[in-house]
Each structure stands twice: as structure tokens, then as C-alpha cells.
DNA sequence: GAGAGATCGATAGGTGTTCC
DNA sequence: GGAACACCTATCGATCTCTC
């Protein structure tokens, strides 16, 4: 899976009992699932501190800055799993009917304490994800997607009560940023200007930029371009008949040169190289 | 040879930072 | 929260390479 071109997934099982890794506040446009197996750790999520217990699950929209604060005197084990929310488009309308991303969209950042039975089930799914993630086998790639879908459903089940009571723990600043992200989601394929965005959201342009950066660690345009490039990846994946030029225009770039430059900066290869990799993969899958 | 795509350079306008 | 300004980058056009 490491060499797989479709790097929208990222799954990591991590066990540490010696030197600590570099852990700092970070954010990203992907959604993230964090599962705590064991150890002593507080999780810093925006301006909240969550003391963790074994079997705790945190779902995050990714855009709020987050990091674990680990007690180094004990062994620390966790699994994180991040993914681009638009990846679910690959599941098709029937599987999307149950809104598998609803907990991420409605609750945004949410802490779940799993029962022993749910904990066992979750660990089984994560184990499968971890196993298939590192495989280059095409069948394992689809089994990874299947396990991913299973995980989303488990999360939906665990969040059902909280979603029904519509309990949201977002702060005012997070809600501001959620509005900005929703605005970008609606118009990322068109021209987006900060001035107009600020006016539409009834915010000051400077305040808007400042809050977005403070909450996410990214600039508005950093986010916009990541969103466009991820959508381009999905379009390449959905059909290798899409030309680089068409995809560039479809995701909101006005000029191919700009699209190519941004894509290469983010992905490390040109859109055409990426498209060819995806094409090779689908040929392998059908042969 | 034609079309698609990549790359480069110049520049105007927009953005981010800093300060109040 | 608002303003000023330096700097970055999006845009545009030109040109080159590659593939069919």
C-alpha cells in the first residue's frame, strides 16, 4: 500500500515505550479517527483537554489543532486513521444512504468511551485496516475500503445517542471555521475571494484569516488548494478518461499551469504522472 | 503534425503579518 | 477588530516535450 497512488488513507498503529516521537499541535483537511489502546495520555483538542482511558475513541474533523500529551513513564499505544472525507464517494449511493460521515459532520470533534464489546470490535477492524494498509495486493486494497466502511458504521452506531440529542462541543471559534469550511465546500470549484467570503459570512476579512489560521494552522487558500487537489485525485481515480486539463478546470483552477504547479507541490508528482499510476493500478485490478 | 501537458518568467493583485 | 504594507503567488503567455 505504501507505493499505492491513492494516498488519501493514512493508518498508523503506534507503540512506544522508549524515545518519544515528535508530537506537536497540527491540523489537516482530512478527517481523523484516533484510538487509544493503552498508556497514560491526555489529548489536547483545540482548547479542550481529554484524559484518555484504554478503549477511548476520538473522531476529529482534522481542522481543529490537536495532539496527544503522553506520560513518558509508561508504554503508549494508539492507532490513528485519517482519510479524505470525499473518499466516501467511492462507495456509491446505496452505501452512502446511511450517511456514514454524519458523526464527523454533526459532532465534528467527539470523544467516545467504548464498551468492552465495542472495544473488541473496534480493535478487530483497526487490525484489519492496519494489515491491508501496508499490502500492495489490489484485493487487499478493496478489503481496506470495506474495513474502512465498517469502521464508519461502528462510529455511527456509537454516536447515535449524542447525534439524536444534537450535542455539539464546538467552541465559537471552531464554529466560525466550520462556516468557512462549509463556504469553501460549496464554492471551491468556482472563484473564491476572501473579501466576498468575509462579506457573505458577515465577518471582517482580517479577522476571518486570523481565526482560520489560529484554529487550523493553515491559511484559507492552503485549505482551498488541498481540497481541490484531493478532489482532482478522486476524479482521476473515478475515471482515467478524465484529461488533466478537464480535471484542472473541474476542481476550480483557471489555468493548467497553476493546477500542475499546485498538484506537484502537494503530491510530489505531476497530475499526468498521477493519472498514469492510477491507470496502471486499474489495469492490474482487471487483469 | 497536432494536441495535450509541463515548465518558466514577468507582473499585477491579493494575502499574510505586524502593529495599533 | 481594523489598517498598512511587504511579499508572495495566481495569472497569463510563450515555449518546449511527449505521445498518438
Coordinates of C-alpha atoms (C1' of nucleotides) in Angstrom, one line a residue:
Chain A
X1 CA 0.0 0.0 0.0
X2 CA 2.9 2.3 0.6
X3 CA 3.5 2.8 -3.1
X4 CA -0.2 2.9 -3.9
X5 CA -1.0 6.2 -5.7
X6 CA -4.3 6.6 -3.8
X7 CA -2.7 8.1 -0.7
X8 CA -5.9 9.5 0.7
X9 CA -5.8 6.9 3.5
X10 CA -3.3 7.0 6.3
X11 CA -3.4 4.4 9.0
X12 CA -0.8 4.0 11.7
X13 CA -0.6 1.6 14.6
X14 CA 1.9 3.0 17.0
X15 CA 3.5 1.5 20.1
X16 CA 6.1 3.4 22.1
X17 CA 7.9 2.7 25.3
X18 CA 11.3 4.3 24.7
X19 CA 12.1 7.6 22.9
X20 CA 9.1 9.8 22.2
X21 CA 8.3 10.8 18.6
X22 CA 7.9 14.4 17.7
X23 CA 4.4 15.3 18.7
X24 CA 3.1 18.8 18.1
X25 CA -0.1 20.6 17.5
X26 CA -1.2 20.0 14.0
X27 CA -4.2 20.1 11.7
X28 CA -5.2 18.8 8.2
X29 CA -8.2 18.8 5.9
X30 CA -8.6 15.1 6.4
X31 CA -11.0 13.5 9.0
X32 CA -9.2 11.6 11.7
X33 CA -10.0 8.6 14.0
X34 CA -7.8 8.2 17.0
X35 CA -8.0 5.1 19.1
X36 CA -6.2 4.8 22.4
X37 CA -5.1 1.2 23.2
X38 CA -3.3 1.9 26.4
X39 CA -0.8 4.0 28.4
X40 CA -1.2 7.4 30.1
X41 CA -2.2 10.3 27.9
X42 CA -4.2 13.5 27.8
X43 CA -5.5 14.5 24.4
X44 CA -5.4 18.2 23.5
X45 CA -8.1 19.1 21.1
X46 CA -8.5 22.8 20.3
X47 CA -8.8 24.3 23.7
X48 CA -10.0 21.1 25.4
X49 CA -8.0 18.5 27.4
X50 CA -9.4 15.0 27.3
X51 CA -7.9 12.4 29.8
X52 CA -7.8 9.1 27.9
X53 CA -8.6 5.6 29.0
X54 CA -7.9 2.4 27.1
X55 CA -10.7 1.9 24.6
X56 CA -11.3 5.6 24.1
X57 CA -12.0 6.7 20.5
X58 CA -11.8 10.3 19.3
X59 CA -13.2 11.4 16.0
X60 CA -11.9 14.7 14.5
X61 CA -12.7 16.8 11.5
X62 CA -8.9 17.4 11.4
X63 CA -9.2 21.1 11.0
X64 CA -9.0 21.8 14.8
X65 CA -5.5 21.6 16.0
X66 CA -4.8 18.5 18.1
X67 CA -2.1 16.5 19.7
X68 CA -1.6 13.8 22.4
X69 CA 0.2 14.7 25.6
X70 CA 1.9 11.5 26.6
X71 CA 3.1 10.4 30.0
X72 CA 6.5 9.0 29.1
X73 CA 6.9 6.8 32.2
X74 CA 4.5 4.2 30.7
X75 CA 4.0 2.4 27.4
X76 CA 1.9 4.3 24.9
X77 CA -0.1 2.5 22.2
X78 CA -2.5 4.1 19.8
X79 CA -3.9 3.8 16.3
X80 CA -4.7 6.8 14.1
X81 CA -6.5 6.7 10.9
X82 CA -7.0 9.7 8.7
X83 CA -8.9 10.0 5.4
X84 CA -10.2 12.5 3.0
X85 CA -14.0 12.8 3.6
X86 CA -14.7 12.8 -0.1
X87 CA -13.2 9.4 -0.4
X88 CA -16.7 8.0 0.6
X89 CA -17.9 9.0 -2.9
X90 CA -16.2 5.7 -4.0
X91 CA -18.9 3.8 -2.0
X92 CA -21.7 4.7 -4.3
X93 CA -25.2 6.0 -3.5
X94 CA -26.5 2.8 -1.8
X95 CA -23.8 2.6 0.8
X96 CA -24.0 6.3 1.3
X97 CA -27.7 6.2 2.1
X98 CA -27.0 5.7 5.8
X99 CA -24.8 8.9 5.9
X100 CA -21.6 7.2 7.3
X101 CA -19.9 10.6 7.8
X102 CA -22.7 12.1 9.8
X103 CA -20.9 11.9 13.2
X104 CA -17.9 13.8 11.7
X105 CA -20.2 16.4 10.2
X106 CA -22.6 16.9 13.1
X107 CA -20.4 16.3 16.1
X108 CA -17.2 17.5 14.5
X109 CA -14.7 16.6 17.3
X110 CA -16.1 14.0 19.6
X111 CA -14.8 11.7 22.3
X112 CA -16.3 8.2 22.7
X113 CA -15.7 5.8 25.6
X114 CA -16.3 2.3 24.1
X115 CA -17.9 -0.6 26.0
X116 CA -15.8 -3.8 26.3
X117 CA -17.8 -5.4 23.4
X118 CA -17.5 -2.3 21.1
X119 CA -13.8 -2.0 22.1
X120 CA -13.1 -5.6 20.9
X121 CA -15.0 -4.9 17.7
X122 CA -13.2 -1.7 17.0
X123 CA -9.8 -3.2 17.6
X124 CA -10.6 -6.0 15.2
X125 CA -11.5 -3.5 12.5
X126 CA -8.4 -1.4 13.1
X127 CA -6.3 -4.6 13.0
X128 CA -7.7 -5.3 9.5
X129 CA -7.2 -1.8 8.3
X130 CA -3.6 -1.9 9.5
X131 CA -3.0 -5.2 7.8
X132 CA -4.4 -4.2 4.4
X133 CA -3.0 -0.7 4.5
X134 CA 0.6 -2.0 4.2
X135 CA -0.3 -4.5 1.5
X136 CA 0.3 -3.9 -2.2
X137 CA -2.2 -6.5 -3.2
X138 CA -5.1 -5.0 -5.2
X139 CA -7.7 -7.2 -3.5
X140 CA -6.4 -6.0 -0.1
X141 CA -6.9 -2.5 -1.3
X142 CA -10.7 -3.2 -1.7
X143 CA -10.8 -5.1 1.6
X144 CA -9.2 -2.0 3.2
X145 CA -12.1 0.1 1.8
X146 CA -14.5 -2.5 3.2
X147 CA -12.9 -2.3 6.7
X148 CA -13.0 1.5 6.5
X149 CA -16.7 1.4 5.8
X150 CA -17.2 -1.0 8.7
X151 CA -15.3 1.4 11.0
X152 CA -17.5 4.4 9.9
X153 CA -20.6 2.3 10.7
X154 CA -19.3 1.4 14.1
X155 CA -18.7 5.1 14.8
X156 CA -22.2 5.9 13.6
X157 CA -23.6 3.4 16.0
X158 CA -21.6 4.6 18.9
X159 CA -22.5 8.3 18.2
X160 CA -26.2 7.7 17.6
X161 CA -27.4 8.9 21.0
X162 CA -25.2 12.0 21.0
X163 CA -26.3 12.9 17.5
X164 CA -30.0 12.5 18.4
X165 CA -29.5 14.8 21.4
X166 CA -27.6 17.1 19.0
X167 CA -24.8 17.6 21.5
X168 CA -22.1 19.6 19.9
X169 CA -18.9 20.6 21.8
X170 CA -17.5 23.0 19.3
X171 CA -16.3 26.4 20.5
X172 CA -17.3 29.7 18.9
X173 CA -14.1 29.9 17.0
X174 CA -14.5 26.4 15.8
X175 CA -18.0 27.2 14.6
X176 CA -16.6 30.2 12.7
X177 CA -14.1 27.9 11.0
X178 CA -16.8 25.3 10.3
X179 CA -18.8 28.0 8.5
X180 CA -15.8 29.0 6.4
X181 CA -15.1 25.4 5.5
X182 CA -18.8 24.9 4.5
X183 CA -18.5 28.0 2.4
X184 CA -15.4 26.7 0.7
X185 CA -17.0 23.3 0.2
X186 CA -19.9 24.9 -1.6
X187 CA -17.8 27.1 -3.9
X188 CA -14.3 25.5 -4.2
X189 CA -15.0 24.8 -7.9
X190 CA -15.6 28.5 -8.5
X191 CA -13.7 31.6 -7.8
X192 CA -13.3 32.3 -4.1
X193 CA -12.2 35.7 -2.9
X194 CA -11.5 36.4 0.7
X195 CA -13.3 39.8 0.5
X196 CA -16.5 38.2 -0.8
X197 CA -16.3 35.3 1.6
X198 CA -15.9 37.6 4.5
X199 CA -18.9 39.7 3.4
X200 CA -21.1 36.6 2.8
X201 CA -20.2 35.2 6.3
X202 CA -20.7 38.7 7.9
X203 CA -17.1 38.7 9.1
X204 CA -14.1 41.0 8.8
X205 CA -11.6 39.8 6.2
X206 CA -8.6 40.2 8.6
X207 CA -10.5 38.6 11.5
X208 CA -11.5 35.7 9.2
X209 CA -8.0 35.0 8.1
X210 CA -6.7 35.2 11.7
X211 CA -9.3 32.9 13.2
X212 CA -8.9 30.3 10.4
X213 CA -5.2 30.2 10.9
X214 CA -5.4 30.0 14.7
X215 CA -7.9 27.1 14.7
X216 CA -6.5 25.1 11.7
X217 CA -2.8 26.2 11.4
X218 CA -3.5 26.7 7.7
X219 CA -4.3 29.7 5.5
X220 CA -7.7 29.8 3.8
X221 CA -6.0 29.2 0.4
X222 CA -3.8 26.4 1.7
X223 CA -7.0 24.6 2.6
X224 CA -8.8 25.5 -0.6
X225 CA -5.9 24.1 -2.7
X226 CA -5.7 20.9 -0.7
X227 CA -9.4 20.5 -1.2
X228 CA -9.1 21.0 -5.0
X229 CA -6.1 18.6 -5.3
X230 CA -7.8 15.9 -3.3
X231 CA -10.9 16.2 -5.5
X232 CA -8.7 16.0 -8.6
X233 CA -7.2 12.8 -7.2
X234 CA -10.7 11.4 -6.7
X235 CA -11.7 12.4 -10.3
X236 CA -8.6 10.6 -11.7
X237 CA -9.4 7.6 -9.6
X238 CA -13.1 7.5 -10.7
X239 CA -12.2 7.7 -14.4
X240 CA -8.9 7.5 -16.1
X241 CA -10.6 9.0 -19.2
X242 CA -10.6 12.4 -17.5
X243 CA -7.8 14.6 -19.0
X244 CA -5.5 16.6 -16.8
X245 CA -6.9 19.8 -18.4
X246 CA -10.6 18.8 -17.7
X247 CA -9.9 17.8 -14.1
X248 CA -8.0 21.0 -13.5
X249 CA -10.9 23.1 -14.7
X250 CA -13.5 20.9 -12.9
X251 CA -11.9 21.4 -9.5
X252 CA -11.7 25.1 -9.9
X253 CA -8.3 26.0 -11.3
X254 CA -8.4 28.6 -14.1
X255 CA -5.1 27.7 -15.6
X256 CA -3.5 24.3 -16.3
X257 CA -0.1 25.7 -15.3
X258 CA -1.4 26.7 -11.9
X259 CA -3.1 23.3 -11.4
X260 CA 0.0 21.5 -12.4
X261 CA 2.2 23.5 -10.1
X262 CA 0.0 23.2 -7.0
X263 CA -0.6 19.5 -7.7
X264 CA 3.1 18.7 -7.9
X265 CA 3.9 20.7 -4.8
X266 CA 1.3 18.7 -2.8
X267 CA 1.5 15.2 -4.3
X268 CA 5.2 15.2 -5.4
X269 CA 4.3 14.2 -9.0
X270 CA 2.6 16.0 -11.9
X271 CA -1.2 15.3 -12.5
X272 CA -0.3 13.3 -15.6
X273 CA 2.1 11.0 -13.7
X274 CA -0.5 10.5 -11.0
X275 CA -3.2 9.7 -13.6
X276 CA -0.9 7.1 -15.2
X277 CA -0.2 5.4 -11.9
X278 CA -4.0 5.2 -11.2
X279 CA -4.5 3.8 -14.7
X280 CA -1.8 1.1 -14.2
X281 CA -3.5 0.1 -10.9
X282 CA -6.9 -0.3 -12.6
X283 CA -5.4 -2.4 -15.4
X284 CA -3.8 -4.6 -12.8
X285 CA -7.1 -5.0 -11.0
X286 CA -9.0 -6.1 -14.0
X287 CA -6.3 -8.4 -15.5
Chain B
dG1 C1' 1.9 17.4 -37.5
dA2 C1' -1.5 18.2 -33.9
dG3 C1' -2.9 18.1 -29.4
dA4 C1' -2.1 17.6 -24.5
dG5 C1' 0.5 18.6 -20.8
dA6 C1' 4.7 20.7 -18.3
dT7 C1' 7.6 24.4 -17.3
dC8 C1' 9.3 29.0 -17.0
dG9 C1' 9.4 34.2 -16.5
dA10 C1' 7.1 38.7 -15.8
dT11 C1' 3.9 41.2 -13.3
dA12 C1' -0.4 42.8 -11.1
dG13 C1' -3.2 41.9 -7.4
dG14 C1' -4.2 39.5 -3.3
dT15 C1' -2.7 37.7 1.0
dG16 C1' -0.5 37.3 5.5
dT17 C1' 1.9 39.6 9.1
dT18 C1' 2.5 43.0 12.1
dC19 C1' 1.2 46.7 14.7
dC20 C1' -2.2 49.5 16.9
Chain C
dG1 C1' -11.2 44.2 15.3
dG2 C1' -9.0 47.2 11.8
dA3 C1' -5.2 49.2 8.8
dA4 C1' -0.9 49.4 6.3
dC5 C1' 2.4 47.4 3.6
dA6 C1' 5.8 44.0 2.1
dC7 C1' 5.9 40.0 -0.1
dC8 C1' 4.0 36.1 -2.2
dT9 C1' 1.6 33.8 -5.8
dA10 C1' -2.0 33.5 -9.3
dT11 C1' -2.3 34.5 -13.9
dC12 C1' -1.0 34.8 -18.5
dG13 C1' 1.6 33.9 -22.5
dA14 C1' 5.4 31.6 -24.6
dT15 C1' 7.8 27.7 -25.4
dC16 C1' 9.2 23.0 -25.1
dT17 C1' 8.5 17.9 -24.7
dC18 C1' 6.0 13.9 -25.4
dT19 C1' 2.6 10.9 -27.4
dC20 C1' -0.5 9.4 -30.8

